[in-house]
Every structure is written in structure tokens, then in C-alpha cells.
Amino acid sequence: MCGAARGHPRAVMEKDPMMPTALRSESHLAGTTIAVRPSTNFVKTPAIQNLANRSLGYLREGFPVHFRGPAGSGKTTLAFHVAAQLGRPVVFLIGDEEMTTSNLVGGQYGYQYRKVVDRYVHTVLKYEEGATRSWSDHRLTTACREGCTLVYDEFTRSRAEANNVLLGVLEERILVLPVPNQNESYIKVHPEFRAIFTSNPQEYSGVHDAQDALSDRMIMLDVDYFDRDTELAIAASRSRLSESSVAPIVDLVRGYRASGEYDQAPTLRTSIMIARMVSAQKLRTSTAEPRFVQICMDLLGPRTAFSSRSADQRQQQSKMLMSLIAHHCSGREAGDEGTAERLGPEAEPAAAMNQQSGSHVRINRMQAKEARRRGDGTRQGTS
Ligand SMILES: Nc1ncnc2c1ncn2[C@@H]1O[C@H](COP(=O)(O)OP(=O)(O)O)[C@@H](O)[C@H]1O
Ligand SMILES: [Mg+2]
């Protein structure tokens, strides 16, 4: 068994403490499980702490927990953080359309050959030959046998048929093997086995509805986009910049998200990426810094679907983004006006837009409305 009784190895030092660390190779679970430990980089605001404590309470009581929320709302990070508090090795799975029950549980793979040559009576020579199929445990089976914490990320990406095997695991605490192993058709789930699931209800491509029977066995906790203070704290921690330095970036991304003028919502992950580029290249978060503006355009621009928009609409979108960048990252340094020319026509600041009102959201919505009235098909955001 894993854990103290089997001398479960401690995690090795982590390079990026947010990332789970692989087990040392001498462990019998190496390659299948991940050792996680509480990360010093994990940002705990009261809202996050509250969610973590609630989920830990349910998990300790033996209930599976399901974090449901949009992309970039911190579900996977929270799942690993909570798993680390449980102190058991983690089995990590990511939902996949191609996932089958056998992928989760295991199956008969290959043969084991046996040959016996018997010369017990020297005048008699006896040969015996045989082959048996050999069974191989996959990750869910390892987690159930060894009492690991299962983190099943984006589990609704797997088809319901593949996930059916979890019904018995979560309720009766019995894993039914799809193909009987030599002597066993069932495995009794280890008392310390726990399960944490995540899913994104806004995702519409490549996901399936969670079956009622499975959802009914989990405690569902909704995780929404973080509040501004939490996003500031996380973006600062992940980029090693100060909160005041990342504030324009976070406000820009949040402003864009609030505008609804995108096809794919810009998330905290985008803020972190911009902040990390700013930190690595020692840039000012200002419109006077062409490379900063270019990074913002690179990371935020493609959030609208390229194919569905005409060149005119794309230019409008670039102007809207430039206007948001100017609003949140003006920095008020001299030379701001020259930035657009240095970046070319796509990045031209939307000087014509009504900067005085300070409400880009209103302006963008009005523009979108006007475009729709004209019938040029500008699409509203999806979330
Ligand atoms: N509490 C936190 N502390 C530090 N970083 C966090 C925290 N929550 C989320 N992050 C970071 O925010 C980004 C998005 O989080 P993630 O867990 O991947 O979101 P999701 O799984 O909902 O898409 C990641 O880069 C992650 O490292
Ligand atoms: Mg995730």
C-alpha cells in the first residue's frame, strides 16, 4: 500500500512550485502517480481559502468533489492544492473523447509464457508449456487499490460510457473490472481513495453532459472568475512583478472580458502570460512601450474568430483593443501617440473613440449593435 506504511517517498524539490512533482523513480507508484505538496506560490484569498476548506471537509468525509467553472477560473490549481492537503499520492487524468473503460481501469495485455521440463524420473521426459494473458492495472485501478487521490480534470470530455465505471467506485466503493483479471473481477476501493473532478460548463466543443447518476454522487462546487484583488495577487505571484505593475494588465484583460466582444473569453491565464512577458523582457506596461502593446495585441487579438470576420471587422476589433489598452495602460508617458504608427495600421489607436466617457464596454456594445443593425454579422461573445 502507498503512504507511510509503504514508506511513500516525499516529493523532490520543485522548480516551479505551482506544478505537481513526479515521484522518485524508486517508488513502486512512479510513473502512475504524482506527488504533490502544498505550494508556497498558491495564492490564498479568503474566497479561495473558503472554497478549499469546504471541499476538504467533504473529501475528508469521503465525498467526491466536483469543481465546475469557466476556463482560467483556477479549477485545476485548486484541485491540486486540495489534493496536496490530503497528503496522498495523486493520480491525474484528463478527460478525452477517446477514453475507454479499459484506458481507465486496465486490461489483458500480452502473454506470459511458462515452460516446464520435468526429468524427475530419469527415463521419462515431460514437457509442459502454457501461456496466460497478463493483466495490467491502469490509473483508476491503481488509485483505487492504493488509496490515492484521483484528480480527473475536464472529466466531461470523456464519454459517459467510459465514466460509467466510476458509479460503483464512488457509491459502493467497488471497482468492477471490465475484463476479469485472473482471480479477481472486483476490487474493493481503498478507504483513503478520494476523487476530485473538474469541468467547464461553458465549453461547447468536445464535451459531453455529465450523467445525472455521476453528478448525483459528487458535491458540486461552482468556481467563477476571480475577483480583481485575487487576479492581481495571482498575476503578481506568477510573474514576480508587484501588484501595482500587473494592475494595468489585469484591468485590461478584465475590461476586455467585461466587453463581451470576443469569441473566447480572455482569462486570468492571459493576464499571467502578458505579465510574465513583461517581467522577462523588463517592459513598461504602457502604450509608450511598443513591445508591450504588441504582446497585448498578440495575446488578446486572436480571442475573436478569424474566419467569421471581415477585414473591416478585424480592424474594428483591433481598434477596440487598442482603445482598451490606451485606457488601462496609458502610463501617461510622452510618446504614447507614436505607438500605433510604430506598430503599423492594425494597431492604430482608436483615437476617434470616445475616450472621455471611460466606458469602452458601452462604446463597444453600441458599435456591435450598430454593426448588427447594418447586417454585417458582428457576433456577440459566447459567455
Ligand atoms: N490560487 C492560485 N494561486 C496561484 N496561481 C493560481 C491560482 N489559481 C489559479 N492560478 C493560476 O491561474 C491560471 C489558471 O488556473 P487553472 O487552475 O489552470 O484554471 P482552470 O483549470 O479553471 O482553467 C494558471 O496559470 C494557474 O497557475
Ligand atoms: Mg484546468
Coordinates of C-alpha atoms and ligand atoms in Angstrom, one line a residue:
M1 CA 0.0 0.0 0.0
C2 CA 1.1 3.5 -0.5
G3 CA 1.5 6.1 2.2
A4 CA 3.5 5.9 5.4
A5 CA 3.1 2.1 5.7
R6 CA 5.0 1.6 2.4
G7 CA 7.5 4.4 3.0
H8 CA 5.9 6.6 0.3
P9 CA 8.7 8.9 -0.9
R10 CA 8.5 12.6 -0.3
A11 CA 8.2 15.0 -3.3
V12 CA 11.5 16.1 -4.7
M13 CA 12.2 19.9 -4.8
E14 CA 10.1 21.6 -7.4
K15 CA 11.3 24.0 -10.0
D16 CA 8.0 25.8 -10.3
P17 CA 6.2 25.2 -7.0
M18 CA 2.8 25.5 -8.7
M19 CA 3.5 22.4 -10.7
P20 CA 3.0 18.9 -9.2
T21 CA 6.2 17.0 -8.9
A22 CA 6.8 13.5 -10.2
L23 CA 7.6 10.7 -7.8
R24 CA 11.1 9.5 -7.4
S25 CA 11.7 6.6 -9.6
E26 CA 12.3 4.1 -6.8
S27 CA 8.7 4.3 -5.8
H28 CA 6.5 1.4 -6.9
L29 CA 4.0 4.0 -8.0
A30 CA 6.4 6.1 -10.0
G31 CA 5.1 6.7 -13.5
T32 CA 1.5 6.3 -12.4
T33 CA 1.1 8.8 -9.6
I34 CA 2.2 12.3 -8.8
A35 CA 3.4 13.6 -5.5
V36 CA 2.1 17.0 -4.7
R37 CA 2.7 19.1 -1.7
P38 CA 1.2 22.5 -0.6
S39 CA 2.8 25.2 -2.8
T40 CA 4.1 28.4 -1.3
N41 CA 3.1 30.1 -4.6
F42 CA -0.5 29.2 -4.2
V43 CA -2.4 32.4 -3.6
K44 CA -5.0 32.1 -0.8
T45 CA -7.5 34.9 -0.7
P46 CA -10.5 34.5 1.7
A47 CA -12.7 33.3 -1.2
I48 CA -10.1 30.6 -2.3
Q49 CA -9.5 29.5 1.2
N50 CA -13.2 29.2 1.8
L51 CA -13.6 27.0 -1.2
A52 CA -10.6 24.9 -0.3
N53 CA -11.8 24.4 3.2
R54 CA -15.3 23.4 2.2
S55 CA -14.1 20.9 -0.4
L56 CA -11.6 19.4 2.1
G57 CA -14.4 18.9 4.6
Y58 CA -16.4 17.0 2.0
L59 CA -13.4 15.0 0.8
R60 CA -12.3 14.0 4.3
E61 CA -15.8 12.7 4.9
G62 CA -15.3 10.5 1.8
F63 CA -17.4 12.5 -0.7
P64 CA -16.1 13.2 -4.2
V65 CA -15.9 16.9 -5.1
H66 CA -16.5 18.5 -8.5
F67 CA -15.2 22.0 -9.3
R68 CA -17.2 23.5 -12.1
G69 CA -16.3 26.8 -13.7
P70 CA -15.1 28.6 -16.8
A71 CA -11.6 28.3 -18.2
G72 CA -9.0 30.1 -16.2
S73 CA -11.0 30.1 -13.0
G74 CA -8.4 28.1 -11.1
K75 CA -10.2 24.7 -11.0
T76 CA -7.2 22.5 -11.8
T77 CA -4.9 24.5 -9.5
L78 CA -7.4 24.3 -6.7
A79 CA -7.9 20.6 -7.3
F80 CA -4.1 20.0 -6.9
H81 CA -3.9 22.3 -3.9
V82 CA -6.7 20.4 -2.1
A83 CA -5.2 17.1 -3.1
A84 CA -1.9 18.2 -1.6
Q85 CA -3.7 18.8 1.7
L86 CA -4.9 15.2 1.7
G87 CA -1.3 14.0 1.7
R88 CA -1.9 11.0 -0.6
P89 CA -0.2 10.4 -4.0
V90 CA -2.3 11.8 -6.8
V91 CA -3.5 10.0 -9.9
F92 CA -4.1 12.6 -12.6
L93 CA -6.5 12.0 -15.5
I94 CA -7.7 14.4 -18.3
G95 CA -11.0 13.7 -19.9
D96 CA -10.8 12.7 -23.5
E97 CA -13.3 11.7 -26.2
E98 CA -11.2 8.6 -26.9
M99 CA -11.1 7.5 -23.3
T100 CA -12.5 4.0 -22.8
T101 CA -13.2 2.0 -19.6
S102 CA -10.1 -0.1 -20.3
N103 CA -8.0 3.1 -20.6
L104 CA -9.1 4.0 -17.1
V105 CA -9.1 0.6 -15.5
G106 CA -6.7 -1.7 -17.4
G107 CA -7.0 -4.9 -19.3
Q108 CA -5.3 -8.0 -20.5
Y109 CA -2.2 -7.0 -22.4
G110 CA 0.3 -9.5 -23.9
Y111 CA 1.0 -13.1 -22.7
Q112 CA 3.1 -14.7 -20.0
Y113 CA 4.8 -17.9 -21.2
R114 CA 5.7 -20.8 -19.0
K115 CA 7.7 -23.9 -19.9
V116 CA 8.4 -26.8 -17.6
V117 CA 10.8 -29.6 -18.3
D118 CA 10.4 -32.5 -15.9
R119 CA 13.1 -35.1 -15.6
Y120 CA 12.0 -36.4 -12.2
V121 CA 12.1 -40.0 -13.4
H122 CA 15.2 -40.2 -15.5
T123 CA 13.7 -42.4 -18.1
V124 CA 10.7 -40.1 -18.5
L125 CA 10.9 -36.7 -20.1
K126 CA 7.9 -34.5 -19.6
Y127 CA 7.3 -31.1 -21.2
E128 CA 4.6 -28.7 -20.1
E129 CA 4.0 -25.4 -22.0
G130 CA 1.4 -22.8 -21.4
A131 CA 0.6 -19.1 -21.9
T132 CA -1.6 -16.9 -19.8
R133 CA -2.8 -13.4 -20.7
S134 CA -1.2 -10.8 -18.4
W135 CA -3.3 -8.1 -16.7
S136 CA -2.1 -4.5 -16.4
D137 CA -3.6 -2.0 -14.0
H138 CA -4.3 1.4 -15.3
R139 CA -4.6 4.6 -13.4
L140 CA -8.0 4.4 -11.9
T141 CA -7.3 0.9 -10.7
T142 CA -4.0 2.0 -9.1
A143 CA -5.8 4.8 -7.4
C144 CA -8.5 2.5 -6.0
R145 CA -6.1 -0.2 -4.9
E146 CA -3.5 2.2 -3.3
G147 CA -5.8 4.8 -1.8
C148 CA -4.6 7.7 -4.0
T149 CA -6.4 10.9 -4.7
L150 CA -7.8 10.9 -8.2
V151 CA -7.8 14.3 -9.9
Y152 CA -10.0 13.8 -13.0
D153 CA -9.6 17.1 -14.9
E154 CA -12.3 18.1 -17.5
F155 CA -14.0 14.7 -17.0
T156 CA -16.9 15.7 -19.2
R157 CA -14.6 15.4 -22.2
S158 CA -14.8 11.6 -21.8
R159 CA -17.9 9.9 -23.0
A160 CA -20.4 8.8 -20.4
E161 CA -19.9 5.1 -21.2
A162 CA -16.2 5.4 -20.3
N163 CA -17.0 7.1 -17.0
N164 CA -19.7 4.6 -16.0
V165 CA -17.2 2.5 -14.1
L166 CA -16.9 5.4 -11.6
L167 CA -20.5 4.9 -10.5
G168 CA -19.7 1.8 -8.4
V169 CA -16.4 3.3 -7.3
L170 CA -18.0 6.4 -5.8
E171 CA -21.1 4.8 -4.3
E172 CA -20.5 1.1 -3.5
R173 CA -16.7 1.7 -3.4
I174 CA -16.2 -1.3 -5.6
L175 CA -14.3 -1.2 -8.9
V176 CA -15.8 -3.6 -11.4
L177 CA -13.1 -4.8 -13.8
P178 CA -14.4 -4.8 -17.4
V179 CA -12.4 -7.9 -18.2
P180 CA -11.8 -10.2 -15.2
N181 CA -8.2 -10.4 -14.1
Q182 CA -7.1 -13.9 -13.3
N183 CA -8.6 -14.2 -9.9
E184 CA -10.5 -11.0 -9.5
S185 CA -13.5 -9.4 -11.1
Y186 CA -13.9 -6.7 -8.5
I187 CA -11.5 -4.6 -6.5
K188 CA -12.5 -3.2 -3.1
V189 CA -11.7 0.5 -3.1
H190 CA -9.1 1.5 -0.5
P191 CA -10.6 3.5 2.3
E192 CA -8.3 6.5 1.6
F193 CA -9.3 6.8 -2.1
R194 CA -10.7 10.2 -2.8
A195 CA -11.8 11.8 -6.1
I196 CA -11.8 15.4 -7.3
F197 CA -13.4 16.3 -10.7
T198 CA -13.3 19.5 -12.7
S199 CA -15.4 20.6 -15.7
N200 CA -16.2 23.7 -17.7
P201 CA -19.9 24.2 -18.3
Q202 CA -19.2 26.9 -20.9
E203 CA -17.1 24.7 -23.1
Y204 CA -19.2 23.6 -26.1
S205 CA -16.6 21.8 -28.2
G206 CA -15.6 18.2 -27.4
V207 CA -17.6 17.9 -24.2
H208 CA -20.5 15.7 -23.1
D209 CA -23.1 16.3 -20.5
A210 CA -22.2 14.9 -17.1
Q211 CA -24.6 12.0 -16.5
D212 CA -27.1 12.7 -13.7
A213 CA -26.1 9.4 -11.9
L214 CA -22.5 10.5 -11.7
S215 CA -23.2 14.1 -10.9
D216 CA -25.6 13.0 -8.2
R217 CA -22.7 11.2 -6.4
M218 CA -20.5 14.3 -6.3
I219 CA -20.5 17.6 -4.3
M220 CA -20.6 20.2 -7.0
L221 CA -18.8 23.5 -6.1
D222 CA -19.1 26.3 -8.6
V223 CA -15.9 28.2 -9.2
D224 CA -16.3 31.5 -11.0
Y225 CA -13.8 34.1 -12.4
F226 CA -11.8 35.5 -9.5
D227 CA -12.4 39.0 -8.1
R228 CA -10.0 41.7 -9.1
D229 CA -7.9 41.5 -5.9
T230 CA -7.4 37.8 -6.4
E231 CA -6.4 38.2 -10.0
L232 CA -3.9 40.9 -9.1
A233 CA -2.4 38.7 -6.3
I234 CA -2.1 35.6 -8.6
A235 CA -0.8 37.5 -11.7
A236 CA 1.8 39.2 -9.4
S237 CA 2.8 36.0 -7.8
R238 CA 3.1 34.1 -11.1
S239 CA 5.1 36.9 -12.8
R240 CA 7.1 38.0 -9.8
L241 CA 6.0 41.6 -10.5
S242 CA 4.4 43.9 -8.0
E243 CA 0.6 44.1 -7.8
S244 CA 0.8 47.7 -9.0
S245 CA 2.8 46.7 -12.0
V246 CA 0.3 44.0 -13.0
A247 CA -2.7 46.1 -12.3
P248 CA -2.9 47.6 -15.8
I249 CA -2.7 44.2 -17.4
V250 CA -5.3 42.6 -15.1
D251 CA -7.6 45.6 -15.7
L252 CA -7.1 45.4 -19.4
V253 CA -8.0 41.7 -19.5
R254 CA -10.9 42.2 -17.2
G255 CA -12.1 45.2 -19.2
Y256 CA -12.0 43.1 -22.4
R257 CA -13.8 40.2 -20.7
A258 CA -16.5 42.6 -19.5
S259 CA -16.9 44.0 -23.0
G260 CA -18.3 40.7 -24.3
E261 CA -16.7 41.5 -27.7
Y262 CA -14.8 38.2 -28.1
D263 CA -15.5 34.6 -29.1
Q264 CA -13.2 33.1 -26.5
A265 CA -13.2 34.8 -23.1
P266 CA -9.9 36.2 -22.1
T267 CA -8.9 34.7 -18.8
L268 CA -6.6 35.1 -15.9
R269 CA -4.2 32.9 -17.8
T270 CA -3.8 35.6 -20.4
S271 CA -3.1 38.2 -17.7
I272 CA -0.4 35.8 -16.3
M273 CA 1.1 35.3 -19.8
I274 CA 1.3 39.0 -20.5
A275 CA 2.7 39.7 -17.0
R276 CA 5.4 37.1 -17.5
M277 CA 6.4 38.5 -20.8
V278 CA 6.6 42.0 -19.3
S279 CA 8.7 40.6 -16.4
A280 CA 11.0 38.6 -18.7
Q281 CA 11.6 41.4 -21.1
K282 CA 11.5 44.2 -18.5
L283 CA 8.9 46.2 -20.3
R284 CA 6.8 49.1 -19.1
T285 CA 3.0 48.3 -19.0
S286 CA 2.4 51.4 -21.1
T287 CA 1.2 52.3 -24.6
A288 CA 4.6 54.1 -24.9
E289 CA 6.2 50.6 -25.0
P290 CA 5.6 49.2 -28.5
R291 CA 6.6 45.6 -27.5
F292 CA 4.1 45.7 -24.6
V293 CA 1.3 46.8 -26.9
Q294 CA 2.3 44.2 -29.4
I295 CA 2.2 41.4 -26.8
C296 CA -1.2 42.6 -25.7
M297 CA -2.4 42.5 -29.3
D298 CA -0.9 39.1 -29.9
L299 CA -2.5 37.5 -26.8
L300 CA -5.8 39.3 -26.9
G301 CA -6.4 39.8 -30.6
P302 CA -7.0 36.1 -31.5
R303 CA -9.8 35.9 -29.0
T304 CA -12.1 36.6 -31.8
A305 CA -12.7 34.1 -34.5
F306 CA -10.6 35.0 -37.6
S307 CA -12.7 33.2 -40.2
S308 CA -16.0 34.7 -39.2
R309 CA -14.9 38.3 -39.5
S310 CA -14.3 40.5 -42.5
A311 CA -11.1 42.6 -42.7
D312 CA -13.2 45.6 -41.7
Q313 CA -14.5 43.9 -38.6
R314 CA -11.0 42.7 -37.7
Q315 CA -9.7 46.3 -38.0
Q316 CA -12.6 47.5 -35.8
Q317 CA -11.7 44.8 -33.3
S318 CA -8.0 45.9 -33.3
K319 CA -9.1 49.5 -32.7
M320 CA -11.3 48.5 -29.9
L321 CA -8.4 46.6 -28.3
M322 CA -6.1 49.5 -28.8
S323 CA -8.6 51.7 -27.2
L324 CA -8.8 49.4 -24.2
I325 CA -5.0 49.2 -23.9
A326 CA -4.8 53.0 -24.1
H327 CA -7.5 53.3 -21.4
H328 CA -5.9 50.9 -18.9
C329 CA -2.2 51.2 -19.8
S330 CA -1.8 54.8 -20.8
G331 CA 1.0 55.3 -18.3
R332 CA 0.8 58.9 -19.5
E333 CA 4.4 58.8 -20.7
A334 CA 5.5 61.1 -23.5
G335 CA 5.4 59.4 -26.9
D336 CA 2.2 57.4 -26.4
E337 CA 0.8 58.8 -29.6
G338 CA 3.6 57.4 -31.7
T339 CA 3.0 53.8 -30.7
A340 CA 0.4 53.0 -33.3
E341 CA 2.5 54.2 -36.2
R342 CA 5.4 52.1 -35.0
L343 CA 3.2 49.1 -34.8
G344 CA 1.5 49.6 -38.2
P345 CA -2.1 50.2 -39.3
E346 CA -3.6 47.2 -37.5
A347 CA -2.7 48.6 -34.1
E348 CA -3.8 52.1 -34.7
P349 CA -5.1 53.6 -31.5
A350 CA -8.8 54.3 -31.6
A351 CA -8.4 58.0 -31.2
A352 CA -11.8 58.5 -32.7
M353 CA -13.5 56.5 -30.0
N354 CA -15.0 58.4 -27.1
Q355 CA -12.2 58.1 -24.6
Q356 CA -13.7 60.7 -22.3
S357 CA -16.6 58.6 -21.3
G358 CA -14.2 55.9 -20.0
S359 CA -16.8 53.3 -20.8
H360 CA -15.4 51.1 -23.5
V361 CA -17.9 48.5 -22.8
R362 CA -20.7 50.9 -23.7
I363 CA -19.0 52.1 -26.8
N364 CA -18.2 48.6 -28.0
R365 CA -21.7 47.4 -27.4
M366 CA -23.0 50.4 -29.3
Q367 CA -20.7 49.6 -32.2
A368 CA -21.7 46.0 -32.2
K369 CA -25.3 46.9 -32.1
E370 CA -24.8 49.3 -35.0
A371 CA -22.9 46.7 -37.0
R372 CA -25.7 44.2 -36.4
R373 CA -28.3 46.8 -37.5
R374 CA -26.3 47.2 -40.7
G375 CA -26.4 43.5 -41.0
D376 CA -22.7 42.8 -41.1
G377 CA -23.0 39.9 -38.7
T378 CA -20.8 41.1 -35.8
R379 CA -21.0 38.3 -33.3
Q380 CA -21.6 38.7 -29.6
G381 CA -19.4 36.9 -27.1
T382 CA -20.4 33.4 -26.0
S383 CA -20.2 33.7 -22.3
Ligands
LIG1 N1 -4.8 30.2 -6.2 C1 -3.9 30.3 -7.1 N2 -2.6 30.7 -6.9 C2 -1.7 30.9 -7.8 N3 -2.0 30.7 -9.1 C3 -3.2 30.3 -9.5 C4 -4.2 30.1 -8.5 N4 -5.4 29.8 -9.1 C5 -5.1 29.7 -10.5 N5 -3.8 30.1 -10.7 C6 -3.1 30.2 -12.0 O1 -4.1 30.7 -12.9 C7 -4.1 30.0 -14.1 C8 -5.4 29.4 -14.4 O2 -5.7 28.4 -13.4 P1 -6.2 26.9 -13.8 O3 -6.2 26.2 -12.5 O4 -5.3 26.3 -14.8 O5 -7.6 27.3 -14.3 P2 -8.7 26.3 -14.9 O6 -8.3 24.9 -14.6 O7 -10.0 26.7 -14.3 O8 -8.7 26.5 -16.4 C9 -2.9 29.0 -14.0 O9 -1.8 29.6 -14.6 C10 -2.7 28.9 -12.5 O10 -1.4 28.5 -12.2
MG2 MG -7.9 23.3 -15.9

